[in-house]
Short mmCIF file of C-alpha atoms and ligand atoms in Angstrom, two decimals:
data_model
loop_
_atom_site.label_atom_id
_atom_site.label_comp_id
_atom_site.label_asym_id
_atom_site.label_seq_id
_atom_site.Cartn_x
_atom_site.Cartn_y
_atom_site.Cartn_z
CA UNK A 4 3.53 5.34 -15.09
CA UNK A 5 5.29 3.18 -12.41
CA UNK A 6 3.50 -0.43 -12.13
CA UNK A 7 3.50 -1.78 -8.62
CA UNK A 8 2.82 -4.89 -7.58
CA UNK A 9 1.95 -5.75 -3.58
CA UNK A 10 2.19 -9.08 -2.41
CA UNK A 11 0.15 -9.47 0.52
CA UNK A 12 -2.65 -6.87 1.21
CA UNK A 13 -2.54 -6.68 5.19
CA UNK A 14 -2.62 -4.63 7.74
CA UNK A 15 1.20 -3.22 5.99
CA UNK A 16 0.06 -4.05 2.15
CA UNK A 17 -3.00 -3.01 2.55
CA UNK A 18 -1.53 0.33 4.42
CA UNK A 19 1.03 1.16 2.10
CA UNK A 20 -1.53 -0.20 -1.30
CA UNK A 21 -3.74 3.06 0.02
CA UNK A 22 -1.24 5.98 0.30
CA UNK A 23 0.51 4.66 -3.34
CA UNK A 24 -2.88 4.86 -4.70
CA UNK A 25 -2.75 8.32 -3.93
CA UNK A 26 -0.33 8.90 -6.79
CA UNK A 27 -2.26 8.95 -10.34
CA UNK A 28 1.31 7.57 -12.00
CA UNK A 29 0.83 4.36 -9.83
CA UNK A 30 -0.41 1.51 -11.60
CA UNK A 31 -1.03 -1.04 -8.56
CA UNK A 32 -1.65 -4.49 -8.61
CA UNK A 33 -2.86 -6.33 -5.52
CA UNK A 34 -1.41 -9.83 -5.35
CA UNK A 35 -3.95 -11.50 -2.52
CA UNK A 36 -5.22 -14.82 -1.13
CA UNK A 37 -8.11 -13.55 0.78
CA UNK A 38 -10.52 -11.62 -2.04
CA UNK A 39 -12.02 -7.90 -1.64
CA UNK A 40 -13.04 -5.35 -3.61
CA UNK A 41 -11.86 -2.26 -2.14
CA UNK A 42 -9.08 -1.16 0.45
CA UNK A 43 -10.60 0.84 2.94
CA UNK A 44 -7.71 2.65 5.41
CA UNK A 45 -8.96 4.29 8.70
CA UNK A 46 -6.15 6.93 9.48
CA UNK A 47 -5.14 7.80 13.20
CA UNK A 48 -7.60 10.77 13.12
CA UNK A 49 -10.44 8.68 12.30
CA UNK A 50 -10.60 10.06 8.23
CA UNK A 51 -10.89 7.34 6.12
CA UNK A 52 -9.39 6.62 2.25
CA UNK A 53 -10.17 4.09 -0.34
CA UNK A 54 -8.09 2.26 -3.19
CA UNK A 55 -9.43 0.37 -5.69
CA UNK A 56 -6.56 -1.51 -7.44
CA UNK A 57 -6.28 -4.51 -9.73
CA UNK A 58 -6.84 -7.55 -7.37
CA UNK A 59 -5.04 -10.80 -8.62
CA UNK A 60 -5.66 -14.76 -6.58
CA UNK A 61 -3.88 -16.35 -8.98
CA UNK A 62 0.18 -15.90 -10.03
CA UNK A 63 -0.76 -17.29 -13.24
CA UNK A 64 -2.55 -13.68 -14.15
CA UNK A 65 0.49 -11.98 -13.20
CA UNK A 66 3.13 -10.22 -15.37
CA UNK A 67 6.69 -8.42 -14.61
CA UNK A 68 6.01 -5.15 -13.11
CA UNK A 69 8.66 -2.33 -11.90
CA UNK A 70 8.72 -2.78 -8.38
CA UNK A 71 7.17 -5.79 -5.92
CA UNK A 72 6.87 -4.50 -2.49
CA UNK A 73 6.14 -7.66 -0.46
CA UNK A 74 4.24 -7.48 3.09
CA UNK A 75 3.49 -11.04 3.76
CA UNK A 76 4.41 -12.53 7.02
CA UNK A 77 8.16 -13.33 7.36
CA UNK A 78 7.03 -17.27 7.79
CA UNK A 79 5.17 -16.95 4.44
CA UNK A 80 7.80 -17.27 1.59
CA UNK A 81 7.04 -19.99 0.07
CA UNK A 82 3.92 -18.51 -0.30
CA UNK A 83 5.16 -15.52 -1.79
CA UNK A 84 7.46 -16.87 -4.39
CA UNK A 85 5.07 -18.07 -6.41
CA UNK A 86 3.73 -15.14 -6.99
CA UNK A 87 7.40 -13.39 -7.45
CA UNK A 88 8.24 -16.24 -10.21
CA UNK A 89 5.87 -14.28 -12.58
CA UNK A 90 6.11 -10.74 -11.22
CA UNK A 91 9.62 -10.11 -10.96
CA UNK A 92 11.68 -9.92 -14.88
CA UNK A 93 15.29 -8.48 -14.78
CA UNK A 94 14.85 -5.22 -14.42
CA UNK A 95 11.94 -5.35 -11.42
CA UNK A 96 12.93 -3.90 -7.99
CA UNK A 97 11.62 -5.63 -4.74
CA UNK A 98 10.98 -4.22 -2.08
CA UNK A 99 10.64 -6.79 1.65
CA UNK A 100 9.16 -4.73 3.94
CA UNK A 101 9.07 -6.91 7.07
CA UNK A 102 10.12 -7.75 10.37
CA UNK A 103 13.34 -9.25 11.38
CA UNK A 104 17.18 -8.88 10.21
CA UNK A 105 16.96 -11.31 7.14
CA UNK A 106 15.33 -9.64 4.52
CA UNK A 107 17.24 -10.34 2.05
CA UNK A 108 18.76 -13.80 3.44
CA UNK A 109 14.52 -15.32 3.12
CA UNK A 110 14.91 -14.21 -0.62
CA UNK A 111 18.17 -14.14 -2.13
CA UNK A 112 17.56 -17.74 -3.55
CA UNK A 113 14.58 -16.80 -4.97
CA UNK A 114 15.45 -13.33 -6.95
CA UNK A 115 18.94 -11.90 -7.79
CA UNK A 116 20.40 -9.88 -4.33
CA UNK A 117 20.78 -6.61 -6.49
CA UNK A 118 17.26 -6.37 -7.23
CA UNK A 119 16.73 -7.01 -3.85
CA UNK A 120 15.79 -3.77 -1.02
CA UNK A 121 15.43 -4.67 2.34
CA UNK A 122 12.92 -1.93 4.39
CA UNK A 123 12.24 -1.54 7.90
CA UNK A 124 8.55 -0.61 8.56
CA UNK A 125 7.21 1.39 12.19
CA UNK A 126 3.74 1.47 11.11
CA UNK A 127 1.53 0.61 13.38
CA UNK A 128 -1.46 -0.81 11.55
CA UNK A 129 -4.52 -3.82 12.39
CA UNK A 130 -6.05 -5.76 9.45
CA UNK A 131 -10.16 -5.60 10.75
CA UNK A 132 -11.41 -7.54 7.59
CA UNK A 133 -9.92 -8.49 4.21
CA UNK A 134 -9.50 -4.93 2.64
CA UNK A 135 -10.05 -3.27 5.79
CA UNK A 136 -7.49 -1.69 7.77
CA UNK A 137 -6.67 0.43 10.34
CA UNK A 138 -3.91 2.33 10.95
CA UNK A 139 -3.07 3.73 14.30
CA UNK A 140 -0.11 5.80 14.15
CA UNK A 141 2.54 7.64 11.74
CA UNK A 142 4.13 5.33 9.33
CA UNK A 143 8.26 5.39 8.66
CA UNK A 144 10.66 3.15 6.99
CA UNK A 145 14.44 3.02 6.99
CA UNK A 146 16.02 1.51 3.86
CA UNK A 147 19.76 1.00 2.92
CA UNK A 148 21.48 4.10 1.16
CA UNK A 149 21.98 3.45 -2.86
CA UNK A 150 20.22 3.88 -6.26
CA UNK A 151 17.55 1.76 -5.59
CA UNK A 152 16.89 3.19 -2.19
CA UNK A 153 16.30 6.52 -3.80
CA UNK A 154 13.67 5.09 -6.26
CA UNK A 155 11.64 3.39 -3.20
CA UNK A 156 11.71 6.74 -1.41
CA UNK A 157 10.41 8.44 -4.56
CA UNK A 158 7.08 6.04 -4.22
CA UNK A 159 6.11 7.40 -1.55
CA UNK A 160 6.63 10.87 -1.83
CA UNK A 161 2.99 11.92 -2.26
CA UNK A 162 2.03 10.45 0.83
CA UNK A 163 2.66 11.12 4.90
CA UNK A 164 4.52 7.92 5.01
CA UNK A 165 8.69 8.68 5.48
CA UNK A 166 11.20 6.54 3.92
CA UNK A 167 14.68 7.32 5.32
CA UNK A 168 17.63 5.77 3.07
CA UNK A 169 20.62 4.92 6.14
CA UNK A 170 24.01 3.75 5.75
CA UNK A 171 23.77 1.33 8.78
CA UNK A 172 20.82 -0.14 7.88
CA UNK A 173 21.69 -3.02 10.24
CA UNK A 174 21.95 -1.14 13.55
CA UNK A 175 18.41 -0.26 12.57
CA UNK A 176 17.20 -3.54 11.68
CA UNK A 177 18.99 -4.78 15.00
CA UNK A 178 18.03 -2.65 17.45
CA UNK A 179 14.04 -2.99 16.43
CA UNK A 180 14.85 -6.62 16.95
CA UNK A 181 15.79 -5.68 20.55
CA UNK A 182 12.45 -4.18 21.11
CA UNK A 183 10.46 -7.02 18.87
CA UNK A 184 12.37 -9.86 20.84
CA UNK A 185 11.18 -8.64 24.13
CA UNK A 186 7.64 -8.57 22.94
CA UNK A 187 7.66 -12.25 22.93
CA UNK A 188 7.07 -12.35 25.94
CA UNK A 189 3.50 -10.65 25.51
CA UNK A 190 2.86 -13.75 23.37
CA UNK A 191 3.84 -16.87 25.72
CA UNK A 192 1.98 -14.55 28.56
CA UNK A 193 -0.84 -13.63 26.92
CA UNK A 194 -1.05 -10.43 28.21
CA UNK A 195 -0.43 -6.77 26.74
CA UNK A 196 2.55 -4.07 27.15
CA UNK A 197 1.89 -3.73 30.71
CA UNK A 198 3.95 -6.97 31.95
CA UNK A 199 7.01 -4.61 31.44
CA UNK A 200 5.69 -2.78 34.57
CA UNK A 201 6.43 -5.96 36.62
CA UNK A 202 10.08 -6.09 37.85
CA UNK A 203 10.36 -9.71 37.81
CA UNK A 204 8.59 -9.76 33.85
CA UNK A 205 11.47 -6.62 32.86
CA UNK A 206 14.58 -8.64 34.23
CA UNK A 207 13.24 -11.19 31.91
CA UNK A 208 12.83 -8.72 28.71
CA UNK A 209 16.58 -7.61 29.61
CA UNK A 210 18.04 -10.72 29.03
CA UNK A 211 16.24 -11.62 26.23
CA UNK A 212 17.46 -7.88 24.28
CA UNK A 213 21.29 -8.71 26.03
CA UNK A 214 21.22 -11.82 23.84
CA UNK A 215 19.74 -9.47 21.35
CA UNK A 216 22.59 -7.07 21.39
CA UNK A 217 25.56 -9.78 22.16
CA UNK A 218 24.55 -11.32 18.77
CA UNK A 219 23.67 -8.54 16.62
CA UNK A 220 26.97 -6.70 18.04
CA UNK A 221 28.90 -10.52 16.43
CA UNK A 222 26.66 -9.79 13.26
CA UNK A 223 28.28 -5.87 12.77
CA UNK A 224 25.51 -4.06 14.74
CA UNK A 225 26.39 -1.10 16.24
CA UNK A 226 24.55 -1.52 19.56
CA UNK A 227 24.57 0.24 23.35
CA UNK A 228 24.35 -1.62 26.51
CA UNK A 229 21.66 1.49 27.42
CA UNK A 230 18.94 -0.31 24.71
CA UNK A 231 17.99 -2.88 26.94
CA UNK A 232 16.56 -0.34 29.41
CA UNK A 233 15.54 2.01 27.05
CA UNK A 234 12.88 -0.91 25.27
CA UNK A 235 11.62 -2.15 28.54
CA UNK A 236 11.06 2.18 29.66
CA UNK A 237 9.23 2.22 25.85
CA UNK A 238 7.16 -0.74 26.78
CA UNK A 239 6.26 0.87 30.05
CA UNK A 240 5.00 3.96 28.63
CA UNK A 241 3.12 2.18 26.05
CA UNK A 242 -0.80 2.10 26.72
CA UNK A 243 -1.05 -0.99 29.18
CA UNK A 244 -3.46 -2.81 26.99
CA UNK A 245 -0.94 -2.70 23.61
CA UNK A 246 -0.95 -5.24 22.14
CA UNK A 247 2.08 -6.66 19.63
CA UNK A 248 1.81 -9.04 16.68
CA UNK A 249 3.26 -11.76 18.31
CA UNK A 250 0.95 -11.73 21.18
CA UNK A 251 -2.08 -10.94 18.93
CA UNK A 252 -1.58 -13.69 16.28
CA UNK A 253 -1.01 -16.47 19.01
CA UNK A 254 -4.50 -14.98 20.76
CA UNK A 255 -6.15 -15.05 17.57
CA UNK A 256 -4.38 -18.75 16.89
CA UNK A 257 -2.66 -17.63 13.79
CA UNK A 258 1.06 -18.89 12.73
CA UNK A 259 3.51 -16.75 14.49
CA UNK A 260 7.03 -14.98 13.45
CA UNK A 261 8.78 -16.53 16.62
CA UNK A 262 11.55 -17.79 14.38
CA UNK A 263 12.33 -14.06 12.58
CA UNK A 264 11.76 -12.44 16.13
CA UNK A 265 13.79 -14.84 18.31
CA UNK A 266 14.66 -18.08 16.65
CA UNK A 267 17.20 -15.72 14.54
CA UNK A 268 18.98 -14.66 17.87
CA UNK A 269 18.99 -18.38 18.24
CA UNK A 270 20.17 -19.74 15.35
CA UNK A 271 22.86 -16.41 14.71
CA UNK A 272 24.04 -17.01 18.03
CA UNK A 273 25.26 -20.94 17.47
CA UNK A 274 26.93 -19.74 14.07
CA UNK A 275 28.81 -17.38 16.66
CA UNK A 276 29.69 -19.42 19.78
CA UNK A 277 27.09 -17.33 21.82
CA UNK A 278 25.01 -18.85 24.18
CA UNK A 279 21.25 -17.61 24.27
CA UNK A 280 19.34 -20.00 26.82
CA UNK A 281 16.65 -16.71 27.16
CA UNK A 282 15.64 -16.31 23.61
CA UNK A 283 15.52 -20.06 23.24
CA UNK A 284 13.36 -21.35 26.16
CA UNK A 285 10.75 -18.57 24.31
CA UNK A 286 11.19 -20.26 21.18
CA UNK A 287 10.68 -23.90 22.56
CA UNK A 288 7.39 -22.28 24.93
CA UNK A 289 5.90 -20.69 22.01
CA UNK A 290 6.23 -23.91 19.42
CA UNK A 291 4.62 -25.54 22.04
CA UNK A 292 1.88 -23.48 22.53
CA UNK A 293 1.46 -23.70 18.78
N1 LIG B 24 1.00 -4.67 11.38
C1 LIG B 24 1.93 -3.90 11.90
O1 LIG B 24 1.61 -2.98 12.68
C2 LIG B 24 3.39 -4.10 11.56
C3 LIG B 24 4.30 -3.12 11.95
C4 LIG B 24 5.63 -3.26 11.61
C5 LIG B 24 6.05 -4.38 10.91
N2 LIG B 24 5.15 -5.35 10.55
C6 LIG B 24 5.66 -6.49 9.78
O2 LIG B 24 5.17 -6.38 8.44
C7 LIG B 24 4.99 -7.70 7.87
C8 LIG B 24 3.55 -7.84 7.41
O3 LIG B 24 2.73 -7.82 8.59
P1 LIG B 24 1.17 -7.52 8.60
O4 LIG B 24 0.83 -7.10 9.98
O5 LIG B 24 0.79 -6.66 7.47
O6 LIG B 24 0.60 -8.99 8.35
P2 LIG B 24 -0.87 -9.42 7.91
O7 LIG B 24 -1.86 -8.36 8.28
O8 LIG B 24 -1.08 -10.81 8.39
O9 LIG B 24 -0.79 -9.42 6.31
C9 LIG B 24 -0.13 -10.41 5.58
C10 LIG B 24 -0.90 -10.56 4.30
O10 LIG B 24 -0.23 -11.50 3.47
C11 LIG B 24 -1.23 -12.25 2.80
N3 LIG B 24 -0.66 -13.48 2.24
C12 LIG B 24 -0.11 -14.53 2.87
N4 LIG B 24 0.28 -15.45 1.97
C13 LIG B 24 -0.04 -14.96 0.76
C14 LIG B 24 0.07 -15.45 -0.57
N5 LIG B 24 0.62 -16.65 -0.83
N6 LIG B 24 -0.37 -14.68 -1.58
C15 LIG B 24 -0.93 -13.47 -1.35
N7 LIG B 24 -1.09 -12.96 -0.12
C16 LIG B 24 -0.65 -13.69 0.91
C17 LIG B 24 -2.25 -12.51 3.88
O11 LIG B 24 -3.43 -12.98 3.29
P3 LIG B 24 -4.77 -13.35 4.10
O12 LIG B 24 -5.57 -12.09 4.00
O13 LIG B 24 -5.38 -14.48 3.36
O14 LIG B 24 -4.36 -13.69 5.49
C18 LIG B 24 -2.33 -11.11 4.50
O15 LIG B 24 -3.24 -10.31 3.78
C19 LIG B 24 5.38 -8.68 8.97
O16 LIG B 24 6.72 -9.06 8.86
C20 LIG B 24 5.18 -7.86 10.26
O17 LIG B 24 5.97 -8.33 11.34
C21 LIG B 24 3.83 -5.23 10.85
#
């Protein structure tokens, strides 16, 4: 029996909480704020599943378990930690599946780095109510090659999510910030995927990713010129009316992850002597639309 612990039960917790449940040697515990009973997941065809794991509010009910996979917002650490103080003992894996390139850097002085797994998610998924969510496409995640690695991808082995173990986990982690830090402007716009289409909007979105890549490149990414075009052709031939994160928590007047989605390129760039005027003009517009 492998206990699991998920910190944060949204639209990615509450995703990933429902396909582990799927696996009778799972024993999952559901570290939440917001309370529910059971985790409903609508799957891209429509068919639904349902979870029903231990729900916890309080860290004080919490004991070590064998792996923490953590899914709160990148902004919400502090949050977090408190329930990691009582879930984590020395031999517990965790897992930070979130956006950004500083996975580890958000938590390193909270748990020791080799317990520590940084994942990339793709999973598009909305969170319509506590415990209900909806996901909308396949689900994949990238995590660095090693021993630890090859546990995490054993998790999920009974379910359609992939986990792909990569030896340049930061390329990976980089280049999805190229296509997350051009999102932002979705977010100071308020409009959906199709600004791309709008040549003035794209030339914008290319500077943004060539600070993107100029810093990242600094930081050891491996990263082409050709991404820049290649995000703004993705956002093109995304549905017009898609919607990122960004753009829907600012709508919906929640916190957003401007700093892990373009403060970073900010803040990385000063530590190397590169100037990113782009990224942080979107970081000033969207504090101040905060
Ligand atoms: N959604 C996607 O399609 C997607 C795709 C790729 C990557 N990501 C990344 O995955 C990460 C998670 O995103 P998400 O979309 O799943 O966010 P989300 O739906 O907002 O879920 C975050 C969850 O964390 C909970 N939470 C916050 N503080 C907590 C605390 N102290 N204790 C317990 N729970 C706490 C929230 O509780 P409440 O219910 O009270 O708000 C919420 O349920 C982000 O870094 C995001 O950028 C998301």
């Amino acid at each position: 029996m492998k206990r699991i612990a998920i910190v944060g039960p949204g639209a990615i917790g509450g995703t990933l909480t429902t396909w582990l449940s799927q696996n009778p040697q799972h024993d999952l515990t559901v570290a939440a704020r917001s309370i529910f009973e059971t985790l409903t997941l609508e799957m891209p065809d429509g068919a639904v599943i349902t979870a029903r794991p231990r729900i916890l509010t309080n860290p004080d009910q919490a004991a070590a378990v064998d792996w923490v996979l953590v899914t709160t917002k990148a902004y919400d650490v502090a949050g977090t930690v408190s329930w990691l103080k009582k879930l984590v003992g020395p031999q517990t894996h965790v897992a930070i599946i979130q956006n950004g390139v500083e996975h580890v850097e958000r938590f390193a002085p909270h748990v020791p780095v080799e317990q520590l797994l940084p994942v990339m998610i793709d999973c598009p998924a909305e969170r319509q109510a506590p415990g209900r969510i909806r996901q909308r496409g396949p689900g994949r995640m990238v995590v660095p090659n090693g021993a630890i690695a090859a546990e995490f991808v054993s998790l999920f082995a009974h379910s359609p999510l992939t986990v792909t173990p990569d030896s340049d986990f930061k390329t990976q982690v980089w280049k999805k910030l190229c296509v997350n830090s051009a999102g932002a402007l979705s977010a100071v716009l308020l409009k959906p995927a199709v600004i791309a289409r709008h040549e003035g909007v794209a030339d914008i979105m290319r500077a943004i990713i060539q600070e993107c890549i100029a810093v990242g490149r600094a930081e050891g990414a491996q990263l082409d010129d050709s991404i820049a075009d290649q995000v703004i052709s993705g956002y093109r031939a995304a549905p017009p009316d898609s919607m990122n994160s960004l753009h829907a928590d600012r709508a919906a007047g929640r916190p957003m992850e401007t700093d892990a989605r373009n403060g970073v390129i900010v803040r990385l760039g000063r530590k190397h002597g590169i100037a990113t005027p782009i990224n942080q003009m979107i970081v000033a517009l969207l504090e101040a639309a905060s």
